[in-house]
Coordinates of C-alpha atoms and ligand atoms in Angstrom, one line a residue:
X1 CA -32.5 -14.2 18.6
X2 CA -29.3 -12.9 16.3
X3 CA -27.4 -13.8 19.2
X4 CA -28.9 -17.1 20.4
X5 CA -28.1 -17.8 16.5
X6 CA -24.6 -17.2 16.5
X7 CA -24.0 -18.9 20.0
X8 CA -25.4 -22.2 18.2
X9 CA -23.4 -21.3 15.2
X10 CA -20.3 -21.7 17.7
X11 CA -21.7 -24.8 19.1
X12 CA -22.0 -26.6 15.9
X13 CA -18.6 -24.7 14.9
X14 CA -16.3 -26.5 17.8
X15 CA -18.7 -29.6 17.5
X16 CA -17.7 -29.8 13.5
X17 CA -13.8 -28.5 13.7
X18 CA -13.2 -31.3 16.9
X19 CA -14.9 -34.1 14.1
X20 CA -12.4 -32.3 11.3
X21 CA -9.5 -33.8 13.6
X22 CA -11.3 -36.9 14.6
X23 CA -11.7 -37.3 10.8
X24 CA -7.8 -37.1 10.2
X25 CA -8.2 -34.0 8.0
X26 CA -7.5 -30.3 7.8
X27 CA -10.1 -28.8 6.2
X28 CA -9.6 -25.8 4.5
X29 CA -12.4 -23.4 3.0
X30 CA -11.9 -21.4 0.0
X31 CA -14.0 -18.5 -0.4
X32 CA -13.0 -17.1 -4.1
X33 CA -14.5 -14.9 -6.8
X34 CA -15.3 -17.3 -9.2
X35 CA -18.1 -16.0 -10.9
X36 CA -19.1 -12.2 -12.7
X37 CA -16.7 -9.4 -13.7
X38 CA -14.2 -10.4 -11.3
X39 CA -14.0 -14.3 -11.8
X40 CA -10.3 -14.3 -13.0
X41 CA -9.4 -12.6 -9.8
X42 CA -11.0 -16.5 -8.3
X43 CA -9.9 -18.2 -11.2
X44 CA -6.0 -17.0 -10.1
X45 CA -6.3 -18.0 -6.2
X46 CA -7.8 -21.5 -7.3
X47 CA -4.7 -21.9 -9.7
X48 CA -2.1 -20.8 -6.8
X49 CA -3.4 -23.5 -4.5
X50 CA -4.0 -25.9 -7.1
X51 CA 0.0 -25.7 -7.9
X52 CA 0.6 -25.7 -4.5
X53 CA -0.7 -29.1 -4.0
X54 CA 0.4 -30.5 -7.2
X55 CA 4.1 -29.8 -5.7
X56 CA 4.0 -30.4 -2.4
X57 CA 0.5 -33.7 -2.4
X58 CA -2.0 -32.9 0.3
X59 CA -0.8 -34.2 3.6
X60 CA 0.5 -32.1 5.9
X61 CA 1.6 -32.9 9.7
X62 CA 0.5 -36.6 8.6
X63 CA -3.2 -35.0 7.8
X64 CA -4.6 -35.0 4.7
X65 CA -5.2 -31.6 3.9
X66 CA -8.9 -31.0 2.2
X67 CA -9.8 -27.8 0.2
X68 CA -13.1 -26.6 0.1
X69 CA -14.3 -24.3 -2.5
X70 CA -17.1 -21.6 -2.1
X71 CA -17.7 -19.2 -5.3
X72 CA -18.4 -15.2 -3.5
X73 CA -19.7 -14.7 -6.8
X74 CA -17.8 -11.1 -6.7
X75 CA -17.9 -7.9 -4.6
X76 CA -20.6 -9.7 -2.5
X77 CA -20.1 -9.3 1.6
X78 CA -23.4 -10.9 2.6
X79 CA -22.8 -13.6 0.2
X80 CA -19.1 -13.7 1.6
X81 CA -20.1 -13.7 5.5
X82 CA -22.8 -16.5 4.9
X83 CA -20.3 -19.0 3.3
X84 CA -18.0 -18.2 5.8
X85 CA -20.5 -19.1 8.0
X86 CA -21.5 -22.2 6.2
X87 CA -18.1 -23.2 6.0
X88 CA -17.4 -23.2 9.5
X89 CA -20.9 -24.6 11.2
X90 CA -21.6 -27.3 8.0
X91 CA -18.2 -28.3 6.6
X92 CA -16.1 -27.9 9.9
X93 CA -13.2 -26.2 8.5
X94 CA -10.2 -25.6 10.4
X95 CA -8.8 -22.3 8.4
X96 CA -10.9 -19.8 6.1
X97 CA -8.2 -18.8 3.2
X98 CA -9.0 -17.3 -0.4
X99 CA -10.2 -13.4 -0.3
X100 CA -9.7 -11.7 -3.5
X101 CA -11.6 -8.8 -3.1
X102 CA -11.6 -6.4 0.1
X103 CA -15.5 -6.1 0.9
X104 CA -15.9 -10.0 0.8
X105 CA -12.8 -10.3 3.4
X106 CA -13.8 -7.5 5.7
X107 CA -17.2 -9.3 5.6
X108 CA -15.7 -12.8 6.6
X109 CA -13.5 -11.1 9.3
X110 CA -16.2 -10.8 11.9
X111 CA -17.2 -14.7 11.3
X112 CA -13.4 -15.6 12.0
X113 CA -13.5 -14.0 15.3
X114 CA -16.6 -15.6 16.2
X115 CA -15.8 -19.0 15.3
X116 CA -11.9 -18.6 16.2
X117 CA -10.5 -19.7 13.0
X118 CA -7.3 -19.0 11.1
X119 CA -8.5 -16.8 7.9
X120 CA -5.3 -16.8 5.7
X121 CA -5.8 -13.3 3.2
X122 CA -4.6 -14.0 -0.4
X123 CA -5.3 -11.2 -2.1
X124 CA -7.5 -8.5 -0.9
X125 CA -5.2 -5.6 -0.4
X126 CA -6.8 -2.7 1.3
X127 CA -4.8 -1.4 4.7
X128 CA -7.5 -2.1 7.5
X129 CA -8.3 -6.2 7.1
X130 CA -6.0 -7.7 9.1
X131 CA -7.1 -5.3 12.0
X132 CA -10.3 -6.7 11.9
X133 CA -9.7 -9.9 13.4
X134 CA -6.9 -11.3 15.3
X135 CA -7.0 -14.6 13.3
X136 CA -6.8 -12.6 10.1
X137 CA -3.1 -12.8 8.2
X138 CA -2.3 -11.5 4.9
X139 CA -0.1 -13.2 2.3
X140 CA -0.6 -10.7 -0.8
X141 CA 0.0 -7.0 -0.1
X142 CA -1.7 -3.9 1.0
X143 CA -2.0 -1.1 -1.9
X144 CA -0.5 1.6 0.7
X145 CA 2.8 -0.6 0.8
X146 CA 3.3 -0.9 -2.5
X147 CA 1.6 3.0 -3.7
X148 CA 3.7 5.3 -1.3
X149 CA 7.1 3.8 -2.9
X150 CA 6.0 4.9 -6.2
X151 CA 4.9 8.4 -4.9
X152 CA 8.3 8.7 -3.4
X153 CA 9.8 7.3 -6.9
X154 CA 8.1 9.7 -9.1
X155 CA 8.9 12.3 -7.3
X156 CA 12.9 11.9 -7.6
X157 CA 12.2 10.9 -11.1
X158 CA 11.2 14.2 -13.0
X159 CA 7.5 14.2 -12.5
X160 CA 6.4 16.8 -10.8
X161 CA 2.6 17.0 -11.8
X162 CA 0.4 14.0 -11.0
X163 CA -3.7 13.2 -11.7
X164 CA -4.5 10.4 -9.8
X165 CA -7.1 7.4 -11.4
X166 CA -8.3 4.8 -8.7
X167 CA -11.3 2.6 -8.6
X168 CA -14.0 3.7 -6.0
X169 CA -13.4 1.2 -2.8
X170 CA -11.0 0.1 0.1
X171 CA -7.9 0.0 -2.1
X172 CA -8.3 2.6 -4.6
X173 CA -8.9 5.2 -1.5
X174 CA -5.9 3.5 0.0
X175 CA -3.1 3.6 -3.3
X176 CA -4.8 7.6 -3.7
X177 CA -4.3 8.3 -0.4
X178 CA -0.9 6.8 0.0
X179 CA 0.9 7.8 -3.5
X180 CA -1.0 11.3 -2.7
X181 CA 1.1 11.4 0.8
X182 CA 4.5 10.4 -0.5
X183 CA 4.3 11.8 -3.9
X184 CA 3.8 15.6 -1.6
X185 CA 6.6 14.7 0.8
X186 CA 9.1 14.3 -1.9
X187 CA 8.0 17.6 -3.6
X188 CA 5.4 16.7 -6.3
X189 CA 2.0 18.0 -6.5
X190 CA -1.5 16.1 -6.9
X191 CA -3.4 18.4 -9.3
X192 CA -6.5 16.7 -9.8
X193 CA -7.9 13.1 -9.0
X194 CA -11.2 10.5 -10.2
X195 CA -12.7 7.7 -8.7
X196 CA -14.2 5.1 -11.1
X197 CA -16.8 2.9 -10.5
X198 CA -15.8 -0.6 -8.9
X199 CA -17.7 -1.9 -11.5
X200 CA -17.5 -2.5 -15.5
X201 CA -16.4 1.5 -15.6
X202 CA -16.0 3.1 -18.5
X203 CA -12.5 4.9 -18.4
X204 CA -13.2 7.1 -21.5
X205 CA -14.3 10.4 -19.9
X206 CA -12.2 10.1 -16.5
X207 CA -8.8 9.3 -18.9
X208 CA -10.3 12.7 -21.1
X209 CA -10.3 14.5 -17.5
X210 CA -6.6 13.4 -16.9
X211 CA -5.8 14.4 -20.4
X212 CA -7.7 18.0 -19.8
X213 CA -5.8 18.4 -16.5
X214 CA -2.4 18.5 -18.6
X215 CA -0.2 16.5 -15.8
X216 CA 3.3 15.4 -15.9
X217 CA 1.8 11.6 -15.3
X218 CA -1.1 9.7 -14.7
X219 CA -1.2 7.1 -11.1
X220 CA -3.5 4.4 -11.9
X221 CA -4.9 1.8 -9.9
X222 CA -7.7 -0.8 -10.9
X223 CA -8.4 -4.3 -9.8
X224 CA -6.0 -7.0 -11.5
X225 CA -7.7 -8.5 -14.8
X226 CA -10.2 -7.4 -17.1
X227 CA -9.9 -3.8 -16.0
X228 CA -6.8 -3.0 -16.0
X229 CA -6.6 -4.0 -20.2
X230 CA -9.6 -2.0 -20.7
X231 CA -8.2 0.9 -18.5
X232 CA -4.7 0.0 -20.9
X233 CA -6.7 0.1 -24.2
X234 CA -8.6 3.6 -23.5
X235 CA -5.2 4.8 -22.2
X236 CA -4.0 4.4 -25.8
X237 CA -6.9 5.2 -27.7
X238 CA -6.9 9.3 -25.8
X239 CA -4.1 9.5 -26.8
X240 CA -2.2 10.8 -23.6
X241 CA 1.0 9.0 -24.0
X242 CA 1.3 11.1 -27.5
X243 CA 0.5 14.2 -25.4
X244 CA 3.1 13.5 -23.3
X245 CA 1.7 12.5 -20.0
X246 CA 3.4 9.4 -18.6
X247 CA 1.9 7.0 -16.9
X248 CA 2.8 5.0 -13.5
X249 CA 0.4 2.7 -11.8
X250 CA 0.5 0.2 -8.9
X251 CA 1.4 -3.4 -10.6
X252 CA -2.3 -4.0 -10.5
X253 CA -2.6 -2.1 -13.8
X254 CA -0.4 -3.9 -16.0
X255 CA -0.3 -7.3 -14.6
X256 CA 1.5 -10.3 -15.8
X257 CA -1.3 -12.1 -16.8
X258 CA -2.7 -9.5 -18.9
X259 CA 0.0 -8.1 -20.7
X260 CA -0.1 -10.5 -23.6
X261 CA -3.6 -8.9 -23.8
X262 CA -2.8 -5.4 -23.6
X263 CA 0.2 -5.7 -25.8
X264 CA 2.7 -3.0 -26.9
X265 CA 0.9 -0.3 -25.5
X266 CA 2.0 -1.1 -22.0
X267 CA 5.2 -0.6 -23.0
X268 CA 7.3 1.7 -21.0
X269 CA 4.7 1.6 -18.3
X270 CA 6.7 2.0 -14.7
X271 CA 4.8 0.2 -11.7
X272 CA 5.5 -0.8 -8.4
X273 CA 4.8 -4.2 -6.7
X274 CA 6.2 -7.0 -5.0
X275 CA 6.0 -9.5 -8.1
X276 CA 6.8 -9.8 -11.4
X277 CA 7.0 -13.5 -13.7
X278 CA 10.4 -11.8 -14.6
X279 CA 11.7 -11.5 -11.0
X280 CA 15.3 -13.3 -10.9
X281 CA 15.7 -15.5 -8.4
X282 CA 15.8 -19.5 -8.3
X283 CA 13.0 -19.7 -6.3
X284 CA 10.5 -17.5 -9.0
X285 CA 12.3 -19.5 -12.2
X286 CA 11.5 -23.4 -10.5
X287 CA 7.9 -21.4 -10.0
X288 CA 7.4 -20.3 -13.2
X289 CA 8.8 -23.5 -14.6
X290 CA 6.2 -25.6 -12.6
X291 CA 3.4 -22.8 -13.6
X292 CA 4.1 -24.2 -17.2
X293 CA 4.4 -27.1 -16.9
X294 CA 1.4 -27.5 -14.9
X295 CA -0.9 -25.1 -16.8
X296 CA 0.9 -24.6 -20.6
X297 CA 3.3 -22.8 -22.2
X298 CA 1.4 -19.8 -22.8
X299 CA 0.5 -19.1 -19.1
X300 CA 1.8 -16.8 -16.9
X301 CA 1.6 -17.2 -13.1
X302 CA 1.4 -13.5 -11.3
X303 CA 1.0 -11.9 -8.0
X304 CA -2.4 -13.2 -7.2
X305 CA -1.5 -16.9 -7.9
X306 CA 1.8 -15.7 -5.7
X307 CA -0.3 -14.9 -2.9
X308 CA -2.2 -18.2 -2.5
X309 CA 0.8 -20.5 -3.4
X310 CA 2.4 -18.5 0.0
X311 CA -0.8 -18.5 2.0
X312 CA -0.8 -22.5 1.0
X313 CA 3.2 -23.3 1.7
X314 CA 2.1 -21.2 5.8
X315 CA -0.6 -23.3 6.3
X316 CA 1.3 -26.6 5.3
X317 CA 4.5 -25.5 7.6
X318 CA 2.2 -24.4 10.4
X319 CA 0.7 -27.4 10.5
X320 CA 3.4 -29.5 10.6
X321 CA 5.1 -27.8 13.4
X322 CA 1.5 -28.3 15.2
X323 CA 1.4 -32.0 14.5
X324 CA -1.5 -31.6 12.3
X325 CA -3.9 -30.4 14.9
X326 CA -5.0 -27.1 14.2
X327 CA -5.4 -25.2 17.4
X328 CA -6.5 -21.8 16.6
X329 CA -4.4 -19.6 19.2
X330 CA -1.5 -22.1 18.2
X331 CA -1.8 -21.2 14.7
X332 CA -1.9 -17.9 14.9
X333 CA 1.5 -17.8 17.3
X334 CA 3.2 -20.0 14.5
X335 CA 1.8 -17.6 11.6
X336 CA 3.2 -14.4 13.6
X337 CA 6.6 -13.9 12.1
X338 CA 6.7 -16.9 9.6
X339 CA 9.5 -16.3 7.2
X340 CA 8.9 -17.5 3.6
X341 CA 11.8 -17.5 0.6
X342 CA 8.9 -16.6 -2.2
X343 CA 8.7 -16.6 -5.3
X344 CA 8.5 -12.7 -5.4
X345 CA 11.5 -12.9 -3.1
X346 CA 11.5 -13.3 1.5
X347 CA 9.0 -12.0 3.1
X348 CA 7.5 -12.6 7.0
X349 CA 4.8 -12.0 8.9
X350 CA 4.7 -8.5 11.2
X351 CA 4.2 -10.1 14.4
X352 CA 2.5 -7.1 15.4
X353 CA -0.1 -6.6 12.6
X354 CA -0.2 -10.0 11.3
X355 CA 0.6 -8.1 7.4
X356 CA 3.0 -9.2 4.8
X357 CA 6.3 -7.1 4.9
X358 CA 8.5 -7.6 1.9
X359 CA 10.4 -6.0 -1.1
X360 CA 8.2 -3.4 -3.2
X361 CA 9.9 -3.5 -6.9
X362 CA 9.9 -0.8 -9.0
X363 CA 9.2 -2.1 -12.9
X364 CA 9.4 -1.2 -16.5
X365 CA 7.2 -3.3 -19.4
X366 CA 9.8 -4.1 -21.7
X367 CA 9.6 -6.6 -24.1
X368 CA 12.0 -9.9 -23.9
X369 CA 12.1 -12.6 -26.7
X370 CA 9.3 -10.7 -28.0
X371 CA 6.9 -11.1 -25.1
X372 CA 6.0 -8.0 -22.8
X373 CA 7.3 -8.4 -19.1
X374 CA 7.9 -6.0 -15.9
X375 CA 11.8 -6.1 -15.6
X376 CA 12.6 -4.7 -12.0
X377 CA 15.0 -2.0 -12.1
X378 CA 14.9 -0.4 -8.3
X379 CA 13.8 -2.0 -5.0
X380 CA 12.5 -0.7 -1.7
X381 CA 13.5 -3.2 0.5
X382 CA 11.3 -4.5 3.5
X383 CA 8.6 -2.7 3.3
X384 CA 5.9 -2.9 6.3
X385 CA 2.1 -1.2 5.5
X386 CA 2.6 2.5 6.5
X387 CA -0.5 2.1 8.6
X388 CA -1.4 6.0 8.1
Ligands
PHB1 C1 -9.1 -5.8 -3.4 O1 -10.4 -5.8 -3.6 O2 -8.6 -5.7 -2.3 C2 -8.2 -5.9 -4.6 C3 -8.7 -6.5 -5.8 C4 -7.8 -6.6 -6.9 C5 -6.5 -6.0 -6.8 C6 -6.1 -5.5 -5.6 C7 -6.9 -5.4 -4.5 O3 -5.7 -6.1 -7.9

């Protein structure tokens, strides 16, 4: 019966994409955290596209380009996997795109497959998504690519005792696993680790663990947002830093858009990722420039809006080169090996795993014109996901 199901799912699927083209638009559908404990994490990949078409109108390859919104409500794979489904037998759309959170993307892989559609990754960042599907590409980041630099960093940089801090799921296993791996191969020693709860965790006894453990440094990693200024505030209030224990996280942690929030606690903090607001380039100042203008003074685009504004600028180039017909297999061949001049600096597509390879940054939160920023003081440059 299952199987009958998803055979007329496919039915209605190339029945609805062929009216998409008879229509004159490409349809894209968003599926984005909009909702619950993780809503900014949505909120952020709505913003990146919404700038995106602000800048750039919405026809591409002489289509009207159409977004399509659906709210995953947070870490919620069946929820994920049915609008994916929706979005592709009711609305017709030609590309999935949006994913902020690895269990709703590894949920909507299985439905790209099926349906043969384009699903652009914006955020979601554990290693094994894009292997999933062969129409699955990633325009954020994987937490291995960005984790094992700072292993190998902290290592050649005086710390030689590290207790690792990751939230329970697909990319805190991955950044533990990863900084774990280089951190050892360059000489330093993992003496103790924690997993918090994906959820509304309270940091307070695993930060008193860390403190117990008497390490060199702490490596952090929690989802962007709300968490990472809790997990900033407790930090402070254990009192480690006045212990002596440094602290290094993956640039989930600490941010742009919450260090305002955290304020001059971060301060020092040395992270690794492939944005920062204060990256110098003239590509990230006409971004952050438009950010302002579009959404005010005090706002501060970071890597999540980074990720869709990418995913949005492929899609718009791919589908001029096709013409504006969005032939799946064709897609996917363009999307292999696209080159983009970002924001957070160039980056392409791995032909061969269809993941983001770009420069990791190494950063310190230092404070500029009295405002808190990660300046970049060290790059590893073209890094691929290590895969391992
Ligand atoms: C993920 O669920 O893959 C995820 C979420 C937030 C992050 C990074 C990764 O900051």
């Amino acid at each position: 019966m299952k199987r009958i199901a998803a055979l007329c799912a496919l039915c209605v699927s190339s029945f609805a994409a062929g009216r998409a083209a008879a229509d004159g638009v490409i349809k894209i559908g968003v599926i984005a955290e909009l909702s619950g404990p993780f809503a900014d994490v949505g909120k952020k990949i709505d913003d990146g596209i919404k700038l995106y078409l602000r800048q750039h109108g919405d026809v591409a390859g002489g289509k009207k380009v159409q977004v399509i919104l659906r709210n995953v409500t947070g870490p919620a794979p069946d929820v994920a996997k049915r609008l994916a489904q929706e979005l592709v037998t009711q609305d017709g759309v030609d590309i999935l795109a949006g994913f902020g959170l690895t269990p709703n993307a590894l949920a909507a892989a299985a439905i790209a497959t099926e349906a043969k559609k384009p699903m652009l990754i914006m955020n979601a960042a554990t290693s094994i998504i894009t292997s999933k599907s062969p129409y699955v590409a990633r325009f954020s980041f994987t937490l291995p690519q960005v984790a094992a630099p700072l292993g190998e960093w902290a290592a050649k940089n005086g710390i030689r005792k590290v207790f690792t801090i990751v939230s329970d799921y697909g990319p805190g296993l991955d950044a533990e696993r990863a900084f774990g791996k280089s951190f050892a191969k360059n000489g330093g020693t993992v003496v103790g680790g924690v997993r918090v709860p994906v959820q509304n965790p309270d940091f307070a006894p695993f930060l008193q663990r860390a403190r117990d453990a008497n390490p060199d440094a702490v490596f952090a990693f929690v989802p962007a947002g709300d968490q990472g200024i809790a997990f900033m505030k407790t930090y402070a209030q254990r009192g480690l830093a006045q212990a002596g224990i440094k602290l290094v996280t993956t640039g989930d942690v600490v941010e742009d858009a919450v260090l305002d929030a955290i304020g001059d606690s971060a301060l020092g903090v040395v992270s690794t990722h492939h944005y920062s607001m204060a990256h110098e380039s003239p590509e990230n100042r006409a971004f952050v420039k438009a950010w302002v203008e579009a959404f005010g003074p005090a706002a501060r685009p970071d890597f999540i809006n980074v990720g869709a504004y990418d995913a949005m600028e492929a899609i718009f180039r791919v589908s001029k080169k096709l013409g504006g017909v969005i032939d799946p297999d064709r897609f996917m061949a363009e999307i292999k090996g696209l080159e983009i001049d970002s924001p957070r600096g160039h980056i392409f597509i791995d032909p061969a795993t269809r993941d983001v390879v770009q420069t990791v940054y190494v950063r310190r939160v230092e404070k500029k014109d009295g405002r808190l920023f990660n300046v970049e003081f060290e790059k590893f440059p073209d890094v691929k996901d290590p895969r391992d």
